[in-house]
Amino acid sequence: MKVLEGFRATLLDNINDVKKKKDWGIFIDSCYVHCQSWRNILWHGPNYQRINNKTMAESVGDWYFDRREVKEIDCSYPCNPTCVNDGS
């Protein structure tokens, strides 16, 4: 657990410049599954990972079409109840 927490802390420390850029989007969830976005349903499904009630698809769309500044950063693992662990 400490390794995961350390990785998250290091990652967040190293993207400070990215967080300051209004036209750069961020969607960093705390889900443990490596291939969580490989299937379309995982981007759009009503029961899959969200941050602040936004799916990856909504966040990418909002960023791409410049509808809002997207800086979605999840809380530390294992806090997100929308994470799936089997990729299905």
mmCIF file of N, CA and C in Angstrom:
data_model
loop_
_atom_site.group_PDB
_atom_site.id
_atom_site.type_symbol
_atom_site.label_atom_id
_atom_site.label_comp_id
_atom_site.label_asym_id
_atom_site.label_seq_id
_atom_site.Cartn_x
_atom_site.Cartn_y
_atom_site.Cartn_z
ATOM 1 N N MET A 1 0.813 -1.185 0.000
ATOM 2 C CA MET A 1 0.000 0.000 0.000
ATOM 3 C C MET A 1 0.863 1.259 0.000
ATOM 4 N N LYS A 2 1.950 1.215 0.761
ATOM 5 C CA LYS A 2 2.834 2.381 0.828
ATOM 6 C C LYS A 2 3.471 2.678 -0.525
ATOM 7 N N VAL A 3 3.759 1.624 -1.294
ATOM 8 C CA VAL A 3 4.339 1.819 -2.624
ATOM 9 C C VAL A 3 3.343 2.549 -3.522
ATOM 10 N N LEU A 4 2.077 2.119 -3.501
ATOM 11 C CA LEU A 4 1.048 2.790 -4.303
ATOM 12 C C LEU A 4 0.880 4.241 -3.880
ATOM 13 N N GLU A 5 0.841 4.477 -2.590
ATOM 14 C CA GLU A 5 0.692 5.844 -2.089
ATOM 15 C C GLU A 5 1.894 6.703 -2.475
ATOM 16 N N GLY A 6 3.078 6.118 -2.425
ATOM 17 C CA GLY A 6 4.285 6.840 -2.828
ATOM 18 C C GLY A 6 4.290 7.165 -4.308
ATOM 19 N N PHE A 7 3.846 6.200 -5.135
ATOM 20 C CA PHE A 7 3.759 6.436 -6.576
ATOM 21 C C PHE A 7 2.796 7.579 -6.867
ATOM 22 N N ARG A 8 1.634 7.560 -6.219
ATOM 23 C CA ARG A 8 0.635 8.613 -6.422
ATOM 24 C C ARG A 8 1.191 9.978 -6.030
ATOM 25 N N ALA A 9 1.833 10.047 -4.873
ATOM 26 C CA ALA A 9 2.393 11.316 -4.400
ATOM 27 C C ALA A 9 3.453 11.844 -5.365
ATOM 28 N N THR A 10 4.322 10.957 -5.842
ATOM 29 C CA THR A 10 5.367 11.359 -6.785
ATOM 30 C C THR A 10 4.762 11.834 -8.097
ATOM 31 N N LEU A 11 3.780 11.091 -8.597
ATOM 32 C CA LEU A 11 3.107 11.481 -9.841
ATOM 33 C C LEU A 11 2.477 12.864 -9.706
ATOM 34 N N LEU A 12 1.722 13.071 -8.646
ATOM 35 C CA LEU A 12 1.046 14.357 -8.461
ATOM 36 C C LEU A 12 2.043 15.498 -8.282
ATOM 37 N N ASP A 13 3.150 15.236 -7.604
ATOM 38 C CA ASP A 13 4.189 16.264 -7.455
ATOM 39 C C ASP A 13 4.798 16.641 -8.802
ATOM 40 N N ASN A 14 4.913 15.654 -9.687
ATOM 41 C CA ASN A 14 5.584 15.883 -10.963
ATOM 42 C C ASN A 14 4.685 16.436 -12.060
ATOM 43 N N ILE A 15 3.409 16.564 -11.804
ATOM 44 C CA ILE A 15 2.529 17.134 -12.831
ATOM 45 C C ILE A 15 2.031 18.525 -12.447
ATOM 46 N N ASN A 16 2.704 19.171 -11.528
ATOM 47 C CA ASN A 16 2.290 20.513 -11.120
ATOM 48 C C ASN A 16 2.235 21.484 -12.293
ATOM 49 N N ASP A 17 3.202 21.407 -13.207
ATOM 50 C CA ASP A 17 3.181 22.291 -14.374
ATOM 51 C C ASP A 17 1.980 22.003 -15.268
ATOM 52 N N VAL A 18 1.636 20.733 -15.413
ATOM 53 C CA VAL A 18 0.470 20.355 -16.223
ATOM 54 C C VAL A 18 -0.808 20.885 -15.588
ATOM 55 N N LYS A 19 -0.905 20.790 -14.280
ATOM 56 C CA LYS A 19 -2.107 21.264 -13.587
ATOM 57 C C LYS A 19 -2.337 22.759 -13.797
ATOM 58 N N LYS A 20 -1.281 23.516 -14.033
ATOM 59 C CA LYS A 20 -1.396 24.963 -14.222
ATOM 60 C C LYS A 20 -1.854 25.347 -15.630
ATOM 61 N N LYS A 21 -1.741 24.434 -16.590
ATOM 62 C CA LYS A 21 -2.094 24.736 -17.980
ATOM 63 C C LYS A 21 -3.589 24.520 -18.191
ATOM 64 N N LYS A 22 -4.298 25.592 -18.449
ATOM 65 C CA LYS A 22 -5.751 25.524 -18.567
ATOM 66 C C LYS A 22 -6.211 24.666 -19.738
ATOM 67 N N ASP A 23 -5.422 24.584 -20.798
ATOM 68 C CA ASP A 23 -5.847 23.833 -21.978
ATOM 69 C C ASP A 23 -5.383 22.376 -21.969
ATOM 70 N N TRP A 24 -4.762 21.936 -20.904
ATOM 71 C CA TRP A 24 -4.362 20.537 -20.766
ATOM 72 C C TRP A 24 -5.324 19.845 -19.815
ATOM 73 N N GLY A 25 -5.800 18.679 -20.195
ATOM 74 C CA GLY A 25 -6.741 17.944 -19.359
ATOM 75 C C GLY A 25 -6.065 16.853 -18.538
ATOM 76 N N ILE A 26 -6.692 16.547 -17.409
ATOM 77 C CA ILE A 26 -6.190 15.498 -16.516
ATOM 78 C C ILE A 26 -7.371 14.666 -16.030
ATOM 79 N N PHE A 27 -7.235 13.348 -16.106
ATOM 80 C CA PHE A 27 -8.198 12.424 -15.503
ATOM 81 C C PHE A 27 -7.376 11.315 -14.861
ATOM 82 N N ILE A 28 -7.136 11.425 -13.572
ATOM 83 C CA ILE A 28 -6.321 10.448 -12.845
ATOM 84 C C ILE A 28 -7.192 9.828 -11.763
ATOM 85 N N ASP A 29 -7.604 8.593 -12.015
ATOM 86 C CA ASP A 29 -8.412 7.923 -10.992
ATOM 87 C C ASP A 29 -7.526 7.045 -10.118
ATOM 88 N N SER A 30 -8.092 6.575 -9.032
ATOM 89 C CA SER A 30 -7.323 5.746 -8.095
ATOM 90 C C SER A 30 -7.623 4.263 -8.280
ATOM 91 N N CYS A 31 -8.235 3.911 -9.397
ATOM 92 C CA CYS A 31 -8.572 2.508 -9.643
ATOM 93 C C CYS A 31 -7.297 1.704 -9.893
ATOM 94 N N TYR A 32 -7.289 0.488 -9.425
ATOM 95 C CA TYR A 32 -6.104 -0.359 -9.452
ATOM 96 C C TYR A 32 -5.953 -1.144 -10.749
ATOM 97 N N VAL A 33 -6.980 -1.226 -11.569
ATOM 98 C CA VAL A 33 -6.948 -2.024 -12.794
ATOM 99 C C VAL A 33 -6.121 -1.311 -13.862
ATOM 100 N N HIS A 34 -5.183 -2.031 -14.467
ATOM 101 C CA HIS A 34 -4.304 -1.446 -15.479
ATOM 102 C C HIS A 34 -5.047 -1.165 -16.785
ATOM 103 N N CYS A 35 -5.896 -2.067 -17.209
ATOM 104 C CA CYS A 35 -6.570 -1.950 -18.510
ATOM 105 C C CYS A 35 -8.010 -1.481 -18.361
ATOM 106 N N GLN A 36 -8.247 -0.520 -17.517
ATOM 107 C CA GLN A 36 -9.607 -0.111 -17.219
ATOM 108 C C GLN A 36 -10.288 0.656 -18.344
ATOM 109 N N SER A 37 -9.560 1.083 -19.342
ATOM 110 C CA SER A 37 -10.180 1.879 -20.399
ATOM 111 C C SER A 37 -10.095 1.223 -21.770
ATOM 112 N N TRP A 38 -9.835 -0.043 -21.821
ATOM 113 C CA TRP A 38 -9.639 -0.699 -23.111
ATOM 114 C C TRP A 38 -10.941 -1.063 -23.807
ATOM 115 N N ARG A 39 -12.061 -1.062 -23.106
ATOM 116 C CA ARG A 39 -13.352 -1.371 -23.728
ATOM 117 C C ARG A 39 -14.249 -0.149 -23.675
ATOM 118 N N ASN A 40 -15.019 0.041 -24.733
ATOM 119 C CA ASN A 40 -15.901 1.201 -24.852
ATOM 120 C C ASN A 40 -16.835 1.339 -23.655
ATOM 121 N N ILE A 41 -17.379 0.231 -23.170
ATOM 122 C CA ILE A 41 -18.325 0.277 -22.050
ATOM 123 C C ILE A 41 -17.674 0.881 -20.802
ATOM 124 N N LEU A 42 -16.369 0.699 -20.666
ATOM 125 C CA LEU A 42 -15.686 1.243 -19.498
ATOM 126 C C LEU A 42 -15.540 2.763 -19.574
ATOM 127 N N TRP A 43 -15.674 3.317 -20.764
ATOM 128 C CA TRP A 43 -15.654 4.779 -20.926
ATOM 129 C C TRP A 43 -17.040 5.373 -20.713
ATOM 130 N N HIS A 44 -18.059 4.628 -21.108
ATOM 131 C CA HIS A 44 -19.415 5.192 -21.146
ATOM 132 C C HIS A 44 -20.391 4.548 -20.172
ATOM 133 N N GLY A 45 -20.039 3.426 -19.586
ATOM 134 C CA GLY A 45 -20.978 2.682 -18.752
ATOM 135 C C GLY A 45 -21.409 3.442 -17.510
ATOM 136 N N PRO A 46 -22.653 3.267 -17.123
ATOM 137 C CA PRO A 46 -23.181 3.989 -15.963
ATOM 138 C C PRO A 46 -22.601 3.498 -14.633
ATOM 139 N N ASN A 47 -21.994 2.318 -14.627
ATOM 140 C CA ASN A 47 -21.503 1.742 -13.372
ATOM 141 C C ASN A 47 -19.984 1.636 -13.313
ATOM 142 N N TYR A 48 -19.296 2.446 -14.085
ATOM 143 C CA TYR A 48 -17.838 2.358 -14.122
ATOM 144 C C TYR A 48 -17.198 3.635 -13.617
ATOM 145 N N GLN A 49 -15.870 3.617 -13.535
ATOM 146 C CA GLN A 49 -15.152 4.652 -12.802
ATOM 147 C C GLN A 49 -15.538 6.072 -13.196
ATOM 148 N N ARG A 50 -15.674 6.854 -12.152
ATOM 149 C CA ARG A 50 -16.001 8.271 -12.265
ATOM 150 C C ARG A 50 -15.163 9.029 -11.245
ATOM 151 N N ILE A 51 -14.948 10.281 -11.560
ATOM 152 C CA ILE A 51 -14.359 11.204 -10.591
ATOM 153 C C ILE A 51 -15.282 12.415 -10.571
ATOM 154 N N ASN A 52 -15.730 12.779 -9.390
ATOM 155 C CA ASN A 52 -16.682 13.890 -9.252
ATOM 156 C C ASN A 52 -17.891 13.701 -10.166
ATOM 157 N N ASN A 53 -18.338 12.452 -10.252
ATOM 158 C CA ASN A 53 -19.496 12.052 -11.052
ATOM 159 C C ASN A 53 -19.304 12.269 -12.551
ATOM 160 N N LYS A 54 -18.062 12.312 -13.022
ATOM 161 C CA LYS A 54 -17.753 12.440 -14.443
ATOM 162 C C LYS A 54 -17.023 11.186 -14.903
ATOM 163 N N THR A 55 -17.469 10.608 -16.036
ATOM 164 C CA THR A 55 -16.768 9.470 -16.616
ATOM 165 C C THR A 55 -15.542 9.959 -17.384
ATOM 166 N N MET A 56 -14.689 9.011 -17.779
ATOM 167 C CA MET A 56 -13.551 9.375 -18.621
ATOM 168 C C MET A 56 -14.034 9.999 -19.920
ATOM 169 N N ALA A 57 -15.073 9.403 -20.528
ATOM 170 C CA ALA A 57 -15.594 9.912 -21.799
ATOM 171 C C ALA A 57 -16.095 11.344 -21.658
ATOM 172 N N GLU A 58 -16.840 11.615 -20.600
ATOM 173 C CA GLU A 58 -17.338 12.978 -20.384
ATOM 174 C C GLU A 58 -16.178 13.949 -20.185
ATOM 175 N N SER A 59 -15.189 13.534 -19.426
ATOM 176 C CA SER A 59 -14.047 14.403 -19.151
ATOM 177 C C SER A 59 -13.230 14.675 -20.408
ATOM 178 N N VAL A 60 -12.958 13.634 -21.191
ATOM 179 C CA VAL A 60 -12.214 13.823 -22.439
ATOM 180 C C VAL A 60 -13.013 14.707 -23.395
ATOM 181 N N GLY A 61 -14.318 14.464 -23.502
ATOM 182 C CA GLY A 61 -15.164 15.297 -24.360
ATOM 183 C C GLY A 61 -15.179 16.747 -23.913
ATOM 184 N N ASP A 62 -15.305 16.969 -22.614
ATOM 185 C CA ASP A 62 -15.299 18.337 -22.085
ATOM 186 C C ASP A 62 -13.971 19.031 -22.386
ATOM 187 N N TRP A 63 -12.876 18.302 -22.237
ATOM 188 C CA TRP A 63 -11.557 18.865 -22.526
ATOM 189 C C TRP A 63 -11.405 19.125 -24.024
ATOM 190 N N TYR A 64 -11.705 18.132 -24.852
ATOM 191 C CA TYR A 64 -11.486 18.229 -26.297
ATOM 192 C C TYR A 64 -12.309 19.353 -26.922
ATOM 193 N N PHE A 65 -13.568 19.459 -26.514
ATOM 194 C CA PHE A 65 -14.450 20.480 -27.082
ATOM 195 C C PHE A 65 -14.417 21.789 -26.286
ATOM 196 N N ASP A 66 -13.478 21.889 -25.361
ATOM 197 C CA ASP A 66 -13.251 23.112 -24.595
ATOM 198 C C ASP A 66 -14.507 23.593 -23.866
ATOM 199 N N ARG A 67 -15.246 22.637 -23.311
ATOM 200 C CA ARG A 67 -16.458 22.987 -22.558
ATOM 201 C C ARG A 67 -16.150 23.406 -21.130
ATOM 202 N N ARG A 68 -15.052 22.883 -20.604
ATOM 203 C CA ARG A 68 -14.639 23.255 -19.249
ATOM 204 C C ARG A 68 -13.191 22.833 -19.060
ATOM 205 N N GLU A 69 -12.564 23.409 -18.057
ATOM 206 C CA GLU A 69 -11.218 22.981 -17.694
ATOM 207 C C GLU A 69 -11.334 21.642 -16.973
ATOM 208 N N VAL A 70 -10.594 20.652 -17.422
ATOM 209 C CA VAL A 70 -10.690 19.304 -16.853
ATOM 210 C C VAL A 70 -9.421 18.988 -16.072
ATOM 211 N N LYS A 71 -9.567 18.936 -14.778
ATOM 212 C CA LYS A 71 -8.491 18.537 -13.869
ATOM 213 C C LYS A 71 -9.102 17.593 -12.844
ATOM 214 N N GLU A 72 -9.432 16.391 -13.287
ATOM 215 C CA GLU A 72 -10.064 15.399 -12.418
ATOM 216 C C GLU A 72 -8.982 14.523 -11.800
ATOM 217 N N ILE A 73 -8.771 14.676 -10.508
ATOM 218 C CA ILE A 73 -7.766 13.891 -9.790
ATOM 219 C C ILE A 73 -8.454 13.246 -8.594
ATOM 220 N N ASP A 74 -8.456 11.932 -8.603
ATOM 221 C CA ASP A 74 -9.142 11.144 -7.579
ATOM 222 C C ASP A 74 -8.409 11.204 -6.241
ATOM 223 N N CYS A 75 -9.101 10.765 -5.213
ATOM 224 C CA CYS A 75 -8.501 10.635 -3.889
ATOM 225 C C CYS A 75 -7.622 9.377 -3.858
ATOM 226 N N SER A 76 -6.904 9.178 -2.794
ATOM 227 C CA SER A 76 -5.991 8.036 -2.680
ATOM 228 C C SER A 76 -6.732 6.702 -2.714
ATOM 229 N N TYR A 77 -6.047 5.680 -3.245
ATOM 230 C CA TYR A 77 -6.574 4.319 -3.264
ATOM 231 C C TYR A 77 -6.753 3.840 -1.829
ATOM 232 N N PRO A 78 -7.789 3.137 -1.545
ATOM 233 C CA PRO A 78 -8.919 2.638 -2.328
ATOM 234 C C PRO A 78 -10.204 3.409 -2.032
ATOM 235 N N CYS A 79 -10.300 4.608 -2.452
ATOM 236 C CA CYS A 79 -11.425 5.456 -2.043
ATOM 237 C C CYS A 79 -12.579 5.492 -3.034
ATOM 238 N N ASN A 80 -12.351 5.139 -4.295
ATOM 239 C CA ASN A 80 -13.356 5.342 -5.329
ATOM 240 C C ASN A 80 -14.262 4.119 -5.466
ATOM 241 N N PRO A 81 -15.528 4.234 -5.088
ATOM 242 C CA PRO A 81 -16.442 3.088 -5.166
ATOM 243 C C PRO A 81 -16.842 2.723 -6.591
ATOM 244 N N THR A 82 -16.492 3.554 -7.577
ATOM 245 C CA THR A 82 -16.862 3.244 -8.959
ATOM 246 C C THR A 82 -15.802 2.422 -9.674
ATOM 247 N N CYS A 83 -14.687 2.125 -9.019
ATOM 248 C CA CYS A 83 -13.643 1.305 -9.642
ATOM 249 C C CYS A 83 -14.158 -0.114 -9.872
ATOM 250 N N VAL A 84 -13.763 -0.679 -11.012
ATOM 251 C CA VAL A 84 -14.044 -2.091 -11.282
ATOM 252 C C VAL A 84 -12.718 -2.832 -11.220
ATOM 253 N N ASN A 85 -12.763 -4.104 -10.880
ATOM 254 C CA ASN A 85 -11.503 -4.827 -10.736
ATOM 255 C C ASN A 85 -11.306 -5.943 -11.739
ATOM 256 N N ASP A 86 -12.253 -6.130 -12.647
ATOM 257 C CA ASP A 86 -12.106 -7.237 -13.594
ATOM 258 C C ASP A 86 -12.109 -6.787 -15.042
ATOM 259 N N GLY A 87 -12.249 -5.492 -15.302
ATOM 260 C CA GLY A 87 -12.235 -4.996 -16.666
ATOM 261 C C GLY A 87 -13.460 -5.345 -17.470
ATOM 262 N N SER A 88 -14.495 -5.864 -16.844
ATOM 263 C CA SER A 88 -15.689 -6.235 -17.608
ATOM 264 C C SER A 88 -16.809 -5.262 -17.367
#
